[in-house]
mmCIF file with all atom_site columns, C-alpha atoms in Angstrom:
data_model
loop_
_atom_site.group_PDB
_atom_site.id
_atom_site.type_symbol
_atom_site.label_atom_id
_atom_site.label_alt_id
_atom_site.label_comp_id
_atom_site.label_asym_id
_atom_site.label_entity_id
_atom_site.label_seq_id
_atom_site.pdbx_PDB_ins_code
_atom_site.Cartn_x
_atom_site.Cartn_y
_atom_site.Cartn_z
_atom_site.occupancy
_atom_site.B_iso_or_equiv
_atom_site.pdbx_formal_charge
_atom_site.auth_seq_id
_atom_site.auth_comp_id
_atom_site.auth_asym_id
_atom_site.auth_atom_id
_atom_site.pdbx_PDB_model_num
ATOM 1   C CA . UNK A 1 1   ? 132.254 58.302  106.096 1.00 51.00 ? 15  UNK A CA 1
ATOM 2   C CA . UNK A 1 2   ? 132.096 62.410  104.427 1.00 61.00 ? 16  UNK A CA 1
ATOM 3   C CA . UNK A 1 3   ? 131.429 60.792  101.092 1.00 73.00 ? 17  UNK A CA 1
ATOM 4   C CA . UNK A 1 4   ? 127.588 59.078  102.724 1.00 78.00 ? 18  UNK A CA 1
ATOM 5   C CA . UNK A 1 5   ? 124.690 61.043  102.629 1.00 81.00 ? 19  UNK A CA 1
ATOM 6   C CA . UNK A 1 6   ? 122.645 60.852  106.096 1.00 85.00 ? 20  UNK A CA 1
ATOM 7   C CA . UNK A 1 7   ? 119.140 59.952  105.880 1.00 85.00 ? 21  UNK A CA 1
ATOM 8   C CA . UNK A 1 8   ? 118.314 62.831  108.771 1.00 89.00 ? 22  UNK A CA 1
ATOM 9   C CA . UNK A 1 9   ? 119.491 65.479  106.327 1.00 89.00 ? 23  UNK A CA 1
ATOM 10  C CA . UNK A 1 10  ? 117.789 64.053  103.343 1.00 90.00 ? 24  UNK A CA 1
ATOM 11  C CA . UNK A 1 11  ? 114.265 63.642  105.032 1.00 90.00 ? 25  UNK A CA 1
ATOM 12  C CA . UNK A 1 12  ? 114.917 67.239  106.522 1.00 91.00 ? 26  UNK A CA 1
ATOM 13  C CA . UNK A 1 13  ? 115.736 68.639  103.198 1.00 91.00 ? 27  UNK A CA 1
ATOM 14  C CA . UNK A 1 14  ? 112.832 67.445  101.429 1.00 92.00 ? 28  UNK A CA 1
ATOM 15  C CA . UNK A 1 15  ? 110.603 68.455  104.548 1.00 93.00 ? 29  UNK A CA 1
ATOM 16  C CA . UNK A 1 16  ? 111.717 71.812  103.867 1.00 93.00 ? 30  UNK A CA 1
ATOM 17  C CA . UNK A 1 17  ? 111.391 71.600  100.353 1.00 94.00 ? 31  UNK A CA 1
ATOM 18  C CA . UNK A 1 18  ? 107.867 70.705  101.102 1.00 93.00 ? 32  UNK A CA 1
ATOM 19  C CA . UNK A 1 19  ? 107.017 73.300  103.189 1.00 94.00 ? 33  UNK A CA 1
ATOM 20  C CA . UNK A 1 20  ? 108.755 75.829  100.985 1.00 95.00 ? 34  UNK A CA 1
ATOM 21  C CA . UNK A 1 21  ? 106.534 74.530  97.360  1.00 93.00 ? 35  UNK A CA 1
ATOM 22  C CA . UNK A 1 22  ? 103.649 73.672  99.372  1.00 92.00 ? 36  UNK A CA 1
ATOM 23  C CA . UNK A 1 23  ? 101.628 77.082  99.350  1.00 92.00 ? 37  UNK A CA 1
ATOM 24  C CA . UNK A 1 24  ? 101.921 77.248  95.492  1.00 93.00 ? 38  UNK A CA 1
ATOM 25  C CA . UNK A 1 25  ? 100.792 73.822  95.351  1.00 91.00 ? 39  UNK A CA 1
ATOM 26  C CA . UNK A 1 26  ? 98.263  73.764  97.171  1.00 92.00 ? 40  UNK A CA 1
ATOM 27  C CA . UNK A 1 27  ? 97.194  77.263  95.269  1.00 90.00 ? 41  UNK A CA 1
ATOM 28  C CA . UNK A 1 28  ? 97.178  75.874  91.598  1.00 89.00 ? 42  UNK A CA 1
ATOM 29  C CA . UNK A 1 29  ? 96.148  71.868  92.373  1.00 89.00 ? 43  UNK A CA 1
ATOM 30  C CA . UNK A 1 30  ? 92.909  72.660  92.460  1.00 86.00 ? 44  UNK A CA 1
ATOM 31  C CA . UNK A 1 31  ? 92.554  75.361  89.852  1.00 84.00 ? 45  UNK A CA 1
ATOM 32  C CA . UNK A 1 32  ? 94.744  72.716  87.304  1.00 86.00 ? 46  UNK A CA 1
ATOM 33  C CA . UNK A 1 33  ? 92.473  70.063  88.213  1.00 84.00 ? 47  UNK A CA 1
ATOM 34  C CA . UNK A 1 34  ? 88.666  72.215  87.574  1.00 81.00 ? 48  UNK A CA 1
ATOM 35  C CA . UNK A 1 35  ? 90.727  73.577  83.939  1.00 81.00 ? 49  UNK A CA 1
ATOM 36  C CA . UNK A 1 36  ? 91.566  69.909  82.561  1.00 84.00 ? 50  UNK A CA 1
ATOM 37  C CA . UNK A 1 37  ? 89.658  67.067  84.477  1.00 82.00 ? 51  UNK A CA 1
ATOM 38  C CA . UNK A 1 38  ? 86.280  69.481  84.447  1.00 79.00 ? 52  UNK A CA 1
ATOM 39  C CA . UNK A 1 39  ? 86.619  71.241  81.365  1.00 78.00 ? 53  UNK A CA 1
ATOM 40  C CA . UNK A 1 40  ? 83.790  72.272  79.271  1.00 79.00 ? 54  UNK A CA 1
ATOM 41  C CA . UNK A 1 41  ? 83.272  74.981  76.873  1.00 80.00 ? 55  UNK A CA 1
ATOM 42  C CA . UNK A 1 42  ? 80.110  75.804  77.911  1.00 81.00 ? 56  UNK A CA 1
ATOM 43  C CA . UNK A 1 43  ? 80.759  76.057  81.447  1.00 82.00 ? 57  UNK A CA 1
ATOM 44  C CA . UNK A 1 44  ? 80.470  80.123  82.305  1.00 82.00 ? 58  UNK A CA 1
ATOM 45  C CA . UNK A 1 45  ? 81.863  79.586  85.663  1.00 82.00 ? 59  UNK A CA 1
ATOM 46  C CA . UNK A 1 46  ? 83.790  77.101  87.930  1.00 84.00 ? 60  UNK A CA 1
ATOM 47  C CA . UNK A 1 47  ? 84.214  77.474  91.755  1.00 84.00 ? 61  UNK A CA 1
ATOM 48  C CA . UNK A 1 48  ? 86.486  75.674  93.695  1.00 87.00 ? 62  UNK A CA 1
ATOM 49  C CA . UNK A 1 49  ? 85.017  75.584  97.441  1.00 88.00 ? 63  UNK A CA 1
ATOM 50  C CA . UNK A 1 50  ? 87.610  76.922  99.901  1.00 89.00 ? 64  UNK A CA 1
ATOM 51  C CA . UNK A 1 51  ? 87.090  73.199  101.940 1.00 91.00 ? 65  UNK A CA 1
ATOM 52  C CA . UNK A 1 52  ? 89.268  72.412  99.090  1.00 91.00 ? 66  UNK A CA 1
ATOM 53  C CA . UNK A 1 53  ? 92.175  74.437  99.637  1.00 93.00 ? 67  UNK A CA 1
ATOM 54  C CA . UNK A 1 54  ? 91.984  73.538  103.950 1.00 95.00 ? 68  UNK A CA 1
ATOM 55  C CA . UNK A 1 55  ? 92.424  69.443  102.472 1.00 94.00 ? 69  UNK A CA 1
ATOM 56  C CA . UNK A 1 56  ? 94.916  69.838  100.572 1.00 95.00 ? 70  UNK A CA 1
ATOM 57  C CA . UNK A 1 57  ? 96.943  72.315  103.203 1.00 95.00 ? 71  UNK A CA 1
ATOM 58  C CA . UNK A 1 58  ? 96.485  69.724  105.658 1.00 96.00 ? 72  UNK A CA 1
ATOM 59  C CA . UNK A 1 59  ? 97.461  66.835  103.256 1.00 96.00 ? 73  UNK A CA 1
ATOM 60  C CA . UNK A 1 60  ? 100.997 69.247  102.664 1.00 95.00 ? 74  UNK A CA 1
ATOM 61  C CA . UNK A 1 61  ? 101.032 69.532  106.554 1.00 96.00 ? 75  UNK A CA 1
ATOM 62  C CA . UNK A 1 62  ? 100.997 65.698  106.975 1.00 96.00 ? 76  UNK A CA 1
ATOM 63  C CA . UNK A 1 63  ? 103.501 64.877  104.220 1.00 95.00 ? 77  UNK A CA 1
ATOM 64  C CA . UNK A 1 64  ? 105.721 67.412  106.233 1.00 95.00 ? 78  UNK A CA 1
ATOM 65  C CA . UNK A 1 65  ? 105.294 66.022  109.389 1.00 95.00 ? 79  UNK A CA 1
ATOM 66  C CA . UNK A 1 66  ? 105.911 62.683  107.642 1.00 95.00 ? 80  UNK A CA 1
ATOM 67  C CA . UNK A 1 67  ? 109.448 63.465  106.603 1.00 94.00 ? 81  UNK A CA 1
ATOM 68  C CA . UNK A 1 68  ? 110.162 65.581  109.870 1.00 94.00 ? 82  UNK A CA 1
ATOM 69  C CA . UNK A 1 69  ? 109.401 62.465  111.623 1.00 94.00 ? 83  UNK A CA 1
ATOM 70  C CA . UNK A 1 70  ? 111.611 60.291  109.403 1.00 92.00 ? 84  UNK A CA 1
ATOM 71  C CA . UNK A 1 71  ? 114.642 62.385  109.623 1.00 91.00 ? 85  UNK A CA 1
ATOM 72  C CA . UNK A 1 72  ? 114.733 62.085  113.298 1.00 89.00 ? 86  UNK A CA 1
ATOM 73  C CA . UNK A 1 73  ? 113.445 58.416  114.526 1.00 88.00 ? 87  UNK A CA 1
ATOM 74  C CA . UNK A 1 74  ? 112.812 55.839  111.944 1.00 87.00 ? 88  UNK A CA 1
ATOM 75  C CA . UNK A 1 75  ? 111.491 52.451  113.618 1.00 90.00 ? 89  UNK A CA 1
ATOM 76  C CA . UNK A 1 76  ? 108.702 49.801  113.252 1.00 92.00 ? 90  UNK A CA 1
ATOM 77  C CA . UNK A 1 77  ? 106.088 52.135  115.403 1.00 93.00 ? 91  UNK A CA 1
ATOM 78  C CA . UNK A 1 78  ? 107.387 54.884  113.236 1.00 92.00 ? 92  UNK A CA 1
ATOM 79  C CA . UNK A 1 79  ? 106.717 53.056  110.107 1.00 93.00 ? 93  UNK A CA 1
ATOM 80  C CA . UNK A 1 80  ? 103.582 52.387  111.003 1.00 94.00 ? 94  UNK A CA 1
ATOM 81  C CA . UNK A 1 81  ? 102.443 55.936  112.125 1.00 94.00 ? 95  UNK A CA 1
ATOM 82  C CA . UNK A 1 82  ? 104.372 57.096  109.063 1.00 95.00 ? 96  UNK A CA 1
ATOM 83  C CA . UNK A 1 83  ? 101.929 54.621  106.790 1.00 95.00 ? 97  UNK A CA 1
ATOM 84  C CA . UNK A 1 84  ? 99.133  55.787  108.697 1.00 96.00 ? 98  UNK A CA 1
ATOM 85  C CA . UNK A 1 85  ? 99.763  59.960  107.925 1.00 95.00 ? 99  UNK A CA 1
ATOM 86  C CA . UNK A 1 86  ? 100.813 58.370  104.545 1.00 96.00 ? 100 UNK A CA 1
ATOM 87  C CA . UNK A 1 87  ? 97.193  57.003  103.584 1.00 97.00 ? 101 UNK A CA 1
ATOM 88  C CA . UNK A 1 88  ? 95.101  59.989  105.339 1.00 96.00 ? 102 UNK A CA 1
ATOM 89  C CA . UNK A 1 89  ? 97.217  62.267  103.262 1.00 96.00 ? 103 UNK A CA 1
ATOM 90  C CA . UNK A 1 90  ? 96.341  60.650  100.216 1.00 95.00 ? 104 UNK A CA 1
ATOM 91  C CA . UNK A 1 91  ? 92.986  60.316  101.045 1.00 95.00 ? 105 UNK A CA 1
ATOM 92  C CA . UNK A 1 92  ? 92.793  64.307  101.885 1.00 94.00 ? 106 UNK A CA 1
ATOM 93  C CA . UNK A 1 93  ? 94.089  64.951  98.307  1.00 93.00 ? 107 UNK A CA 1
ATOM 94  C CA . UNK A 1 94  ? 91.197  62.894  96.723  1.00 93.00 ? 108 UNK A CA 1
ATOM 95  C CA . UNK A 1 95  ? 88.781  64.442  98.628  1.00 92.00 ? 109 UNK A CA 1
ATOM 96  C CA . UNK A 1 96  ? 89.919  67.581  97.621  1.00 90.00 ? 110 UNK A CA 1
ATOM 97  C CA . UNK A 1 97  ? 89.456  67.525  94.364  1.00 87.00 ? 111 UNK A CA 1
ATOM 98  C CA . UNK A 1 98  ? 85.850  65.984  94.673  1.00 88.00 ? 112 UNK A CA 1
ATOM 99  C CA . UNK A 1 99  ? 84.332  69.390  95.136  1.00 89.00 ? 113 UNK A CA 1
ATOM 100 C CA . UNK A 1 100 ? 82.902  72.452  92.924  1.00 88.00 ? 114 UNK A CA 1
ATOM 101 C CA . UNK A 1 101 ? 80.300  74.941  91.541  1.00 87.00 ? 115 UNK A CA 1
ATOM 102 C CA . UNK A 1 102 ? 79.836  74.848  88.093  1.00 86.00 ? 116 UNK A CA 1
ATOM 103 C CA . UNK A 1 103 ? 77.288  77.187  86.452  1.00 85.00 ? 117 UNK A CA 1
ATOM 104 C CA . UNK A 1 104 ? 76.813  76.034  83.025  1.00 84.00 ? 118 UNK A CA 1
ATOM 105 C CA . UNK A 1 105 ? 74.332  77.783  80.415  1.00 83.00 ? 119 UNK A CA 1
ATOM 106 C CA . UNK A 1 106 ? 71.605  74.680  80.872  1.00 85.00 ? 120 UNK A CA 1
ATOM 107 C CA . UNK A 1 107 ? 72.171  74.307  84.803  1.00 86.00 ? 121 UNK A CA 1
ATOM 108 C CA . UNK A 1 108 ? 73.573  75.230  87.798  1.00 85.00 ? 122 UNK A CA 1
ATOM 109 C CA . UNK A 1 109 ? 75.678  72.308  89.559  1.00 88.00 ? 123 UNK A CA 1
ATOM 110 C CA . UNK A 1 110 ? 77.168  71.715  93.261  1.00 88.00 ? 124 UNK A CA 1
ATOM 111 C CA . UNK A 1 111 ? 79.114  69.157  93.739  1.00 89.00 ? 125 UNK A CA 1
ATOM 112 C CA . UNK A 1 112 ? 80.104  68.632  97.374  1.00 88.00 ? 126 UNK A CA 1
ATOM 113 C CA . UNK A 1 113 ? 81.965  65.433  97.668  1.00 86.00 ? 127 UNK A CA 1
ATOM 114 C CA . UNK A 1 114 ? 79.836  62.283  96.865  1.00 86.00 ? 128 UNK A CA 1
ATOM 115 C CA . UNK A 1 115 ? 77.101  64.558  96.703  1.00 89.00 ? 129 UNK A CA 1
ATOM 116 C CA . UNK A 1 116 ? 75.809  66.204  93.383  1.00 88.00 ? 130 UNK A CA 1
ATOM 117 C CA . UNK A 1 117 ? 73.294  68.881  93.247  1.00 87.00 ? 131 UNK A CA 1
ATOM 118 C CA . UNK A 1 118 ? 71.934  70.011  89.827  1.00 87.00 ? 132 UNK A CA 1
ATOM 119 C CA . UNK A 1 119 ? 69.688  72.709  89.231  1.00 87.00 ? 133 UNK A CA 1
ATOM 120 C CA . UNK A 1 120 ? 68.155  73.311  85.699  1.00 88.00 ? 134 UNK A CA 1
ATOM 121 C CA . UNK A 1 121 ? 68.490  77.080  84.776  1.00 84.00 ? 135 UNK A CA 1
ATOM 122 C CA . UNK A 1 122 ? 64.452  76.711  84.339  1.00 85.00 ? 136 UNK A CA 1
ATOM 123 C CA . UNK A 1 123 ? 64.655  76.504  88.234  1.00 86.00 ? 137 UNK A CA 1
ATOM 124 C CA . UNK A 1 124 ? 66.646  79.194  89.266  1.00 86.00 ? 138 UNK A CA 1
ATOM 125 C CA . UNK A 1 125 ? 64.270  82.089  90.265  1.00 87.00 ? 139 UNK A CA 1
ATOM 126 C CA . UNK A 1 126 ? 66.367  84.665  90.628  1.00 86.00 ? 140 UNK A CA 1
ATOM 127 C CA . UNK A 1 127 ? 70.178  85.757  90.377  1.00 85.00 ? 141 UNK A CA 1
ATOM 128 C CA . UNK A 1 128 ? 71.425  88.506  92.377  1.00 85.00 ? 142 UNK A CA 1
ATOM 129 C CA . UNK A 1 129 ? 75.385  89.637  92.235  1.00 83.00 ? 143 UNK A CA 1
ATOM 130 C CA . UNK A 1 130 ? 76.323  91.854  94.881  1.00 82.00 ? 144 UNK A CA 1
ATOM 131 C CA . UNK A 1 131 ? 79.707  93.951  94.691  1.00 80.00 ? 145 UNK A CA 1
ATOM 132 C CA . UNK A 1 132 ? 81.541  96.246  96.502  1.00 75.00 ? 146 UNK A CA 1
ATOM 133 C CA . UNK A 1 133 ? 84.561  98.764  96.119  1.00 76.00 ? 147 UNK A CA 1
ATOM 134 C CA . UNK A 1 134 ? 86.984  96.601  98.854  1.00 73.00 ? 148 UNK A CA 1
ATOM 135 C CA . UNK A 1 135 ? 85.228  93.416  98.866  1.00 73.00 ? 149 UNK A CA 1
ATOM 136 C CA . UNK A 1 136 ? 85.001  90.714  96.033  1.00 76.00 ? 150 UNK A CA 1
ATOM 137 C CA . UNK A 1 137 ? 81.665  90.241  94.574  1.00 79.00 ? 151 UNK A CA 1
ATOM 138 C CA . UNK A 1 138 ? 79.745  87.506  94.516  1.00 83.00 ? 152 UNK A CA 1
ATOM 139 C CA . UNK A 1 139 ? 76.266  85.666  92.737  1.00 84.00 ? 153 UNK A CA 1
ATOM 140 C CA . UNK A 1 140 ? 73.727  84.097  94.397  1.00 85.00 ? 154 UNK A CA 1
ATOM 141 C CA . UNK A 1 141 ? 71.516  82.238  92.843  1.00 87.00 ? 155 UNK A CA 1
ATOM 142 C CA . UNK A 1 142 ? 67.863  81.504  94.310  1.00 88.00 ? 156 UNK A CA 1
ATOM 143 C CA . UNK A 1 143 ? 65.946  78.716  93.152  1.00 87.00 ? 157 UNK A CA 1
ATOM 144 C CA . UNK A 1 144 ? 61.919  78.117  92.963  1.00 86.00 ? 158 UNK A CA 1
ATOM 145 C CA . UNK A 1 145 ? 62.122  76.309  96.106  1.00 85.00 ? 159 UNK A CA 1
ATOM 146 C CA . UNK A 1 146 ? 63.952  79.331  97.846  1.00 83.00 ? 160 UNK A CA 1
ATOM 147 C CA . UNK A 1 147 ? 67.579  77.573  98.034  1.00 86.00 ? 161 UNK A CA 1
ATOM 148 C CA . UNK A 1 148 ? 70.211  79.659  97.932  1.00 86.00 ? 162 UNK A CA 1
ATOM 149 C CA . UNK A 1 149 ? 73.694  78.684  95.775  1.00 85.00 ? 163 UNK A CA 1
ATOM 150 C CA . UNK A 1 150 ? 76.876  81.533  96.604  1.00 86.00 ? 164 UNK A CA 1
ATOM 151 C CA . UNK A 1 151 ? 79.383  81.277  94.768  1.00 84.00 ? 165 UNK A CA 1
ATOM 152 C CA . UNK A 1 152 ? 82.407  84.370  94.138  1.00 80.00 ? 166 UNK A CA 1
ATOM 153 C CA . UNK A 1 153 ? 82.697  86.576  91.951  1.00 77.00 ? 167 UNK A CA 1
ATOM 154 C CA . UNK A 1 154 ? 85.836  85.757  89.717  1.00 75.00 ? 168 UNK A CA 1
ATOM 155 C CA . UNK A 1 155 ? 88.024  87.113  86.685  1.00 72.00 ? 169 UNK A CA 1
ATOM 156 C CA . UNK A 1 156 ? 87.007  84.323  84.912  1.00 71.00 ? 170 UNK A CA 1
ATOM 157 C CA . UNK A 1 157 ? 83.755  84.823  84.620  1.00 73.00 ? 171 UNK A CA 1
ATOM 158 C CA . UNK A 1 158 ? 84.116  88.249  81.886  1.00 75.00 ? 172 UNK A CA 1
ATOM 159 C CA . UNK A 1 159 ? 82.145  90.669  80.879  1.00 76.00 ? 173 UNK A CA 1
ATOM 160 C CA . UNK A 1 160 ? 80.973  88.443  77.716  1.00 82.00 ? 174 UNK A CA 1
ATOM 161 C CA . UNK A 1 161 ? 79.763  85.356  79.936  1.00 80.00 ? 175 UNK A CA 1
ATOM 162 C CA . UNK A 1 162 ? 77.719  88.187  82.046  1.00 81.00 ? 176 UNK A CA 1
ATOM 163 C CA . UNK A 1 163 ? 76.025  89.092  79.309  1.00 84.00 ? 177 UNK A CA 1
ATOM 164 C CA . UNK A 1 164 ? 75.405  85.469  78.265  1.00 85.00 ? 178 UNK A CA 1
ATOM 165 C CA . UNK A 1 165 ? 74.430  84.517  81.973  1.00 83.00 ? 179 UNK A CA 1
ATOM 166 C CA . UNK A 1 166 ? 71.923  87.727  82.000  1.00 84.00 ? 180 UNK A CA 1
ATOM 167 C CA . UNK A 1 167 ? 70.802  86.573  78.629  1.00 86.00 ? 181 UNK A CA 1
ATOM 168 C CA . UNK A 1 168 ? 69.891  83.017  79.877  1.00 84.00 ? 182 UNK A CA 1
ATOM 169 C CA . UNK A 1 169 ? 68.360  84.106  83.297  1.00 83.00 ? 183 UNK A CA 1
ATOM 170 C CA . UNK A 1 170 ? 66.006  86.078  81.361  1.00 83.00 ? 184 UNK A CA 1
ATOM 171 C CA . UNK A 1 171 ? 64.946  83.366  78.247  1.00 85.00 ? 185 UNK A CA 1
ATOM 172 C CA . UNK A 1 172 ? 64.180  81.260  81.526  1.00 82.00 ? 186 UNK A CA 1
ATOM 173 C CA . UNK A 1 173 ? 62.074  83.726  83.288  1.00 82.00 ? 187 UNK A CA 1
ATOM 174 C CA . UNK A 1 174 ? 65.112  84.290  86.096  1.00 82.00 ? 188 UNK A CA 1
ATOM 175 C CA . UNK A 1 175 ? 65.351  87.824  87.598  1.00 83.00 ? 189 UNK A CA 1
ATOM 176 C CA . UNK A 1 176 ? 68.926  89.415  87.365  1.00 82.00 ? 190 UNK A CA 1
ATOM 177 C CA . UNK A 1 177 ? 69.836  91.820  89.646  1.00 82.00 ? 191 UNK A CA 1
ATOM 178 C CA . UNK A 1 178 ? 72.646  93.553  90.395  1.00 82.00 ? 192 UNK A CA 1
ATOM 179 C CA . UNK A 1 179 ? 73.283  95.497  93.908  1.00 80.00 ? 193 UNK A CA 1
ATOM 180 C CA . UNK A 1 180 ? 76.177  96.981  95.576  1.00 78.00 ? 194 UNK A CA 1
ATOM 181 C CA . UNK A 1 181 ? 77.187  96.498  99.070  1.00 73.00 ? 195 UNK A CA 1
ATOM 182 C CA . UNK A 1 182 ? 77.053  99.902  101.040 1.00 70.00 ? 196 UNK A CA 1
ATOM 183 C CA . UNK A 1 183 ? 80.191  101.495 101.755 1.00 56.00 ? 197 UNK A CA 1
ATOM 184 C CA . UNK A 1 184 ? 80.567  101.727 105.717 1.00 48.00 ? 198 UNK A CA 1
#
């Protein structure tokens, strides 16, 4: 009877395990996913929407709950419910890898689940990036038909693809500007 393992301490380990790896998980799934699935070298930037990062914390939340559940009661309701958070958690994971913002040298793209937005750079009227000391900058790209695209400002996006992205705004007519956030 000291030799068996008990299946309350085994579901409770691994729901603690979860909740221990899930933050760095749920960090670097989606950033893994836009650098091998997505790809392309001639991509300047790629977003990843912060509705993203809220399915996937919720999909960790409900695998959690899942084995908290099982290491106290396990019975047919149980099983069910348990099948039930089981399939909605899966589900939240494939819907969070459905979106981004991909701003490629020929076109600007939003992807927001099923739903795909592409702009042609020929489009895109103007670019503005705003910055500021404390706050992260970000570009926002205006279209002919006044539509607005944000997307941040990241390290990815170097001081070589700026020049390249400034470069193709203006062979397309786009106006470039830059503008810093005032200091409060």
């Amino acid at each position: 009877m000291l030799h068996k393992e008990s299946p309350r301490a085994i579901f409770g380990i691994v729901a603690i395990i979860l909740a221990i790896s899930a933050p760095l998980v749920v960090l670097f799934i989606p950033m893994v996913q836009l650098t091998t699935f997505r790809h392309d070298p001639q991509n300047l930037l790629m977003t990843i929407p912060v509705i993203n990062y809220y399915l996937l914390s919720a999909a960790f939340l409900f695998f959690i709950l899942i084995f908290s559940i099982l290491a106290f009661r396990r019975n047919k309701r149980v099983y069910t419910l348990i099948s039930a958070l089981f399939v909605t958690a899966c589900g939240l994971i494939y819907f969070s890898g459905l979106s981004y913002i991909q701003v490629h040298t020929d076109f600007v793209r939003i992807q927001h689940f099923n739903t795909e937005t592409t702009y042609p750079m020929s489009e895109i009227k103007t670019i503005v990036y705003g910055y500021g000391i404390d706050e992260n900058g970000q570009y926002l790209f205006y279209t002919k038909d006044d539509e607005e695209i944000k997307t941040a400002d990241t390290p990815l996006l170097d001081l070589e693809k700026k020049r390249k992205l400034y470069r193709i705004a203006s062979e397309n007519g786009a106006e470039f500007i830059e503008r810093a956030y005032k200091g409060e």
